[in-house]
Amino acid sequence: MATMENLIGLVNRIQRACTVLGDYGGGDNSFSSLWEALPSVAVVGGQSSGKSSVLESIVGRDFLPRGSGIVTRRPLVLQLHKIDDGSEEYAEFLHIPRRKFTNFAYVRQEIQDETDRVTGKTKQISPVPIHLSIYSPNVVNLTLIDLPGLTKFAVEGQPESIAQDIETMVRSYVEKPNSIILAISPANQDIATSDAIKLAREVDPTGERTFGVLTKLDLMDKGTNALDVLEGRSYRLQRPWVGIVNRSQADINKNTNMTVARRKEQEYFATSPDYAHLASKMGSEYLAKLLSKHLESVIRSRIPSITSLINKTIDELESEMDHLGRPIAVDAGAQLYTILELCRAFDKIFKEHLDGGRPGGDR
Ligand code: GDP
Ligand code: NA
Ligand code: MG
């Protein structure tokens, strides 16, 4: 049903509008509760485990700073919006609202610059997120959060507390019950030592909101395979494990494009004696669909609570718009209006959905 996709799209836009308003009215308002009630996907793993690469594969574009060492130093809240109006793919940052980026090399540069603006050109981290939206016909509606990699040691230029600081930051995202955890582990390291799994196990002991992702399958020692992990025998999760082959550093240096990389990844699974029987459930394209579907079912099951929050927000916004008891900036006023419209649209679609049959039911 097209309706469900519209709902996720709306949820995305509501989240975005809530973010724009930020702590308008002082932090603890219905916008922040609404944002918290909506699910998003947090990408968690050790340094260089392949987090940014997995995100890029899901988006199907090159746009993230990548490489060895600590590259991701601020959370990146990435919202994917599927568009069908025939317009071209573009990206937009919350901190530069009126600029549309169509060249993704500039997106990468801006992420770097904006990171440096807050942290300086250091190896330090900051919990202040960067918000980026990508509008494209080729994405599924999703909110993904790229986070600094978990690490054990400080390197030169970092405070001794860095490992703990990163863990605290990552934890603040994944401990929220509405957070879906994308736990990234590299296949060329023992899964028992995976930082991602260790943290996921702590915050989600039943494994109901954790998706295990195994990267670097191509880098395993010859004669070994990852079937014990992928088939759930090493570490059991309620969700399926997904194996991934991202671009290697050599591929990146050669500028191998994303379409070629995805095709190579599919070929890798289809022709592998170890993994051919799992090929249809492996790879980044499959992962993107799996996540979107999961998000859909989470939203579906939360429709009653989301709707009541939305109705509360509508009430608050309507009285706010009526009285405008205090002067508000033009921009804030416009955003309030946007949220109001989006909330009404959500409410309307939800009611149609109800009329169409099974509220919150499964397919
Ligand atoms: P992050 O630090 O977790 O965000 O990791 P990155 O995505 O930046 O990847 C770190 C390095 O590992 C890069 O040089 C990638 O090219 C490489 N890499 C990531 N995933 C794979 C993979 O599946 N196979 C291979 N061969 N290299 C990978
Ligand atoms: Na890295
Ligand atoms: Mg990274």
Coordinates of C-alpha atoms in Angstrom, one line a residue, residues 38-327:
L38 CA 9.7 8.5 16.0
P39 CA 12.1 5.7 15.1
S40 CA 15.6 6.2 13.5
V41 CA 18.5 4.0 12.7
A42 CA 21.8 4.5 14.6
V43 CA 25.0 3.1 13.0
V44 CA 27.3 1.7 15.6
G45 CA 30.7 0.0 15.4
G46 CA 34.4 0.2 16.0
Q47 CA 36.7 2.6 14.2
S48 CA 37.2 1.6 10.5
S49 CA 34.6 -1.2 10.8
G50 CA 32.9 0.2 7.7
K51 CA 30.1 2.3 9.1
S52 CA 30.4 5.2 6.8
S53 CA 30.8 2.8 3.8
V54 CA 27.6 1.0 4.7
L55 CA 25.7 4.3 4.9
E56 CA 27.0 5.4 1.5
S57 CA 26.0 2.1 0.0
I58 CA 22.5 2.5 1.5
V59 CA 22.2 5.9 0.0
G60 CA 23.9 4.8 -3.3
R61 CA 26.1 7.9 -3.3
D62 CA 29.6 9.0 -2.3
F63 CA 29.4 11.8 0.1
L64 CA 30.9 10.9 3.5
P65 CA 34.4 11.6 4.7
R66 CA 36.0 8.2 5.0
G67 CA 39.3 6.6 5.8
S68 CA 41.5 5.3 8.5
G69 CA 41.5 6.8 12.0
I70 CA 38.8 8.9 13.5
V71 CA 37.1 10.6 10.6
T72 CA 33.5 10.9 11.9
R73 CA 33.8 13.2 14.8
R74 CA 30.2 14.5 15.2
P75 CA 27.0 12.6 14.8
L76 CA 25.5 13.0 11.4
V77 CA 21.7 12.7 11.3
L78 CA 21.0 11.8 7.7
Q79 CA 17.4 11.9 6.5
L80 CA 16.6 10.2 3.2
H81 CA 13.5 11.4 1.5
K82 CA 12.2 9.6 -1.5
I83 CA 10.9 12.0 -4.2
D84 CA 8.8 11.1 -7.2
D85 CA 8.3 14.5 -8.8
G86 CA 11.0 14.0 -11.5
S87 CA 13.3 16.5 -9.9
E88 CA 17.0 15.8 -9.6
E89 CA 18.8 14.3 -6.5
Y90 CA 20.0 17.0 -4.1
A91 CA 21.2 17.4 -0.5
E92 CA 20.5 20.1 2.0
F93 CA 22.1 20.9 5.4
L94 CA 20.1 22.2 8.3
H95 CA 22.8 24.8 9.0
I96 CA 22.6 26.1 5.4
P97 CA 18.9 25.9 4.7
R98 CA 18.7 27.7 1.4
R99 CA 21.5 25.9 -0.5
K100 CA 20.8 22.8 -2.6
F101 CA 23.8 20.6 -3.1
T102 CA 23.7 18.6 -6.3
N103 CA 27.5 17.9 -6.3
F104 CA 28.1 15.3 -3.6
A105 CA 31.8 16.1 -3.4
Y106 CA 30.8 19.4 -1.9
V107 CA 28.5 17.6 0.6
R108 CA 31.6 15.7 1.8
Q109 CA 33.6 18.9 2.0
E110 CA 30.8 20.7 4.0
I111 CA 30.6 17.8 6.5
Q112 CA 34.3 18.1 7.0
D113 CA 34.2 21.9 7.3
E114 CA 31.2 21.9 9.6
T115 CA 32.9 19.3 11.8
D116 CA 36.0 21.5 12.0
R117 CA 33.9 24.6 12.8
V118 CA 32.8 23.0 16.1
T119 CA 35.8 20.8 17.0
G120 CA 38.6 22.8 15.3
K121 CA 41.0 20.9 13.1
T122 CA 41.7 18.4 15.9
K123 CA 41.0 14.8 16.6
Q124 CA 38.4 15.8 19.2
I125 CA 34.8 14.9 19.0
S126 CA 31.5 16.8 19.6
P127 CA 28.1 15.5 20.5
V128 CA 26.4 18.3 18.5
P129 CA 24.9 16.7 15.5
I130 CA 25.1 17.7 11.8
H131 CA 21.8 17.4 10.1
L132 CA 21.7 16.4 6.4
S133 CA 18.8 15.6 4.2
I134 CA 19.0 13.8 0.8
Y135 CA 16.1 14.0 -1.6
S136 CA 16.3 11.4 -4.3
P137 CA 14.2 9.1 -6.4
N138 CA 16.7 6.3 -5.6
V139 CA 16.4 6.2 -1.8
V140 CA 14.0 4.6 0.7
N141 CA 12.6 6.8 3.4
L142 CA 14.9 6.4 6.4
T143 CA 16.6 8.4 9.1
L144 CA 20.1 7.2 9.7
I145 CA 22.6 8.4 12.2
D146 CA 26.4 8.0 11.6
L147 CA 28.3 8.1 14.8
P148 CA 32.0 8.3 15.8
G149 CA 33.6 4.8 15.9
L150 CA 34.1 3.1 19.3
T151 CA 37.7 2.9 20.3
K152 CA 39.8 1.7 23.1
F153 CA 42.7 4.2 23.1
A154 CA 43.3 7.9 22.8
V155 CA 45.7 8.9 20.0
E156 CA 47.9 12.0 20.1
G157 CA 45.8 15.2 20.3
Q158 CA 42.9 13.4 22.0
P159 CA 42.0 13.7 25.7
E160 CA 42.6 10.5 27.7
S161 CA 38.8 10.2 28.2
I162 CA 38.1 9.9 24.4
A163 CA 37.1 6.3 24.4
Q164 CA 34.7 6.9 27.3
D165 CA 33.4 10.1 25.7
I166 CA 32.6 8.3 22.4
E167 CA 30.9 5.5 24.2
T168 CA 28.8 7.8 26.2
M169 CA 27.8 9.7 23.0
V170 CA 26.9 6.5 21.1
R171 CA 25.1 5.1 24.0
S172 CA 22.9 8.2 24.3
Y173 CA 21.6 7.4 20.8
V174 CA 21.2 3.6 21.1
E175 CA 19.7 3.4 24.5
K176 CA 16.5 5.1 23.4
P177 CA 13.8 2.5 23.0
N178 CA 12.8 3.9 19.6
S179 CA 16.4 3.6 18.2
I180 CA 17.1 0.8 15.8
I181 CA 20.7 -0.3 16.1
L182 CA 22.7 -1.1 13.0
A183 CA 25.6 -3.0 14.7
I184 CA 28.6 -3.1 12.3
S185 CA 31.3 -5.7 12.8
P186 CA 34.1 -6.5 10.4
A187 CA 34.3 -10.2 9.3
N188 CA 38.1 -10.2 9.6
Q189 CA 37.9 -9.8 13.4
D190 CA 36.5 -12.2 16.0
I191 CA 32.8 -11.4 16.5
A192 CA 33.3 -12.1 20.2
T193 CA 35.5 -8.9 20.4
S194 CA 33.0 -6.7 18.4
D195 CA 32.5 -3.4 20.1
A196 CA 29.2 -3.0 18.3
I197 CA 27.8 -6.3 19.5
K198 CA 29.0 -5.6 23.1
L199 CA 27.2 -2.3 23.3
A200 CA 24.1 -3.6 21.5
R201 CA 23.9 -6.5 23.9
E202 CA 23.9 -4.0 26.8
V203 CA 21.2 -1.7 25.6
D204 CA 19.1 -4.3 23.7
P205 CA 19.6 -7.6 25.5
T206 CA 16.8 -9.3 23.7
G207 CA 18.1 -8.3 20.3
E208 CA 14.8 -7.1 19.1
R209 CA 16.0 -3.7 17.7
T210 CA 19.5 -4.7 16.7
F211 CA 20.4 -5.5 13.1
G212 CA 23.8 -7.3 12.8
V213 CA 25.8 -6.2 9.8
L214 CA 29.0 -8.1 8.9
T215 CA 31.4 -6.1 6.6
K216 CA 34.7 -7.0 5.0
L217 CA 33.7 -10.5 4.1
D218 CA 36.2 -10.2 1.2
L219 CA 39.0 -9.7 3.6
M220 CA 38.6 -12.9 5.6
D221 CA 41.5 -15.4 5.5
K222 CA 41.3 -17.9 2.7
G223 CA 39.6 -21.1 3.7
T224 CA 37.5 -19.5 6.4
N225 CA 33.9 -18.1 6.1
A226 CA 31.4 -16.3 8.2
L227 CA 28.5 -18.7 8.0
D228 CA 28.4 -19.2 11.8
V229 CA 27.8 -15.5 12.2
L230 CA 25.5 -15.0 9.2
E231 CA 23.3 -17.9 10.1
G232 CA 23.0 -16.8 13.7
R233 CA 24.9 -19.5 15.5
S234 CA 27.7 -17.3 16.9
Y235 CA 25.5 -14.5 18.2
R236 CA 21.8 -14.8 18.0
L237 CA 19.7 -11.8 17.2
Q238 CA 16.0 -11.6 16.5
R239 CA 16.7 -9.9 13.2
P240 CA 18.6 -11.5 10.4
W241 CA 22.4 -10.8 10.0
V242 CA 23.3 -9.2 6.7
G243 CA 26.7 -9.6 5.1
I244 CA 28.3 -6.7 3.2
V245 CA 31.2 -6.2 0.8
N246 CA 32.0 -2.5 0.7
R247 CA 34.5 -0.8 -1.5
S248 CA 38.1 -1.4 -0.4
Q249 CA 40.4 1.5 0.1
A250 CA 42.0 0.6 -3.3
D251 CA 38.5 0.8 -4.9
I252 CA 38.0 4.2 -3.4
N253 CA 41.4 5.4 -4.6
K254 CA 40.5 4.2 -8.1
N255 CA 37.2 6.1 -7.8
T256 CA 35.1 3.0 -8.4
N257 CA 31.6 4.3 -8.5
M258 CA 28.7 3.1 -6.4
T259 CA 26.7 1.4 -9.1
V260 CA 29.7 -0.7 -10.1
A261 CA 30.5 -1.4 -6.4
R262 CA 26.9 -2.6 -5.8
R263 CA 27.0 -4.9 -8.8
K264 CA 30.4 -6.3 -7.7
E265 CA 29.0 -6.9 -4.3
Q266 CA 26.0 -8.8 -5.7
E267 CA 28.3 -10.9 -7.9
Y268 CA 30.5 -11.6 -4.9
F269 CA 27.6 -13.3 -3.1
A270 CA 26.0 -14.9 -6.1
T271 CA 29.2 -16.6 -7.2
S272 CA 30.6 -17.4 -3.7
P273 CA 30.6 -21.2 -2.9
D274 CA 30.1 -20.3 0.8
Y275 CA 27.3 -17.7 0.5
A276 CA 25.5 -18.3 -2.8
H277 CA 22.6 -19.9 -0.9
L278 CA 22.2 -16.7 1.1
A279 CA 22.8 -14.3 -1.9
S280 CA 19.2 -12.9 -2.0
K281 CA 19.5 -11.8 1.7
M282 CA 23.0 -10.2 1.5
G283 CA 24.4 -6.9 0.4
S284 CA 23.6 -3.2 0.9
E285 CA 20.6 -3.0 -1.3
Y286 CA 18.9 -5.8 0.6
L287 CA 19.9 -4.1 3.9
A288 CA 18.3 -0.8 2.9
K289 CA 15.0 -2.5 2.0
L290 CA 15.1 -4.6 5.2
L291 CA 15.5 -1.5 7.3
S292 CA 12.8 0.5 5.5
K293 CA 10.4 -2.4 5.9
H294 CA 11.3 -2.7 9.6
L295 CA 10.8 1.0 10.1
E296 CA 7.5 0.6 8.4
S297 CA 6.4 -2.1 10.9
V298 CA 7.7 -0.1 13.9
I299 CA 5.8 3.0 12.8
R300 CA 2.7 0.9 12.1
S301 CA 2.8 -0.6 15.6
R302 CA 3.3 2.8 17.2
I303 CA 0.6 4.6 15.2
P304 CA -1.7 4.9 18.2
S305 CA 0.9 6.6 20.4
I306 CA 2.4 8.7 17.6
T307 CA -1.1 9.8 16.6
S308 CA -1.9 10.9 20.2
L309 CA 1.3 12.8 20.4
I310 CA 0.6 14.4 17.0
N311 CA -2.8 15.4 18.1
K312 CA -1.4 16.9 21.3
T313 CA 1.1 18.8 19.1
I314 CA -1.6 19.9 16.8
D315 CA -3.6 21.3 19.7
E316 CA -0.6 23.1 21.1
L317 CA 0.3 24.5 17.7
E318 CA -3.2 25.7 17.0
S319 CA -3.4 27.6 20.2
E320 CA 0.1 28.9 19.6
M321 CA -0.9 30.1 16.1
D322 CA -4.1 31.6 17.5
H323 CA -2.7 33.6 20.3
L324 CA 0.9 34.1 19.3
G325 CA 1.2 35.1 22.9
R326 CA 4.8 36.1 22.4
P327 CA 6.5 37.3 19.3

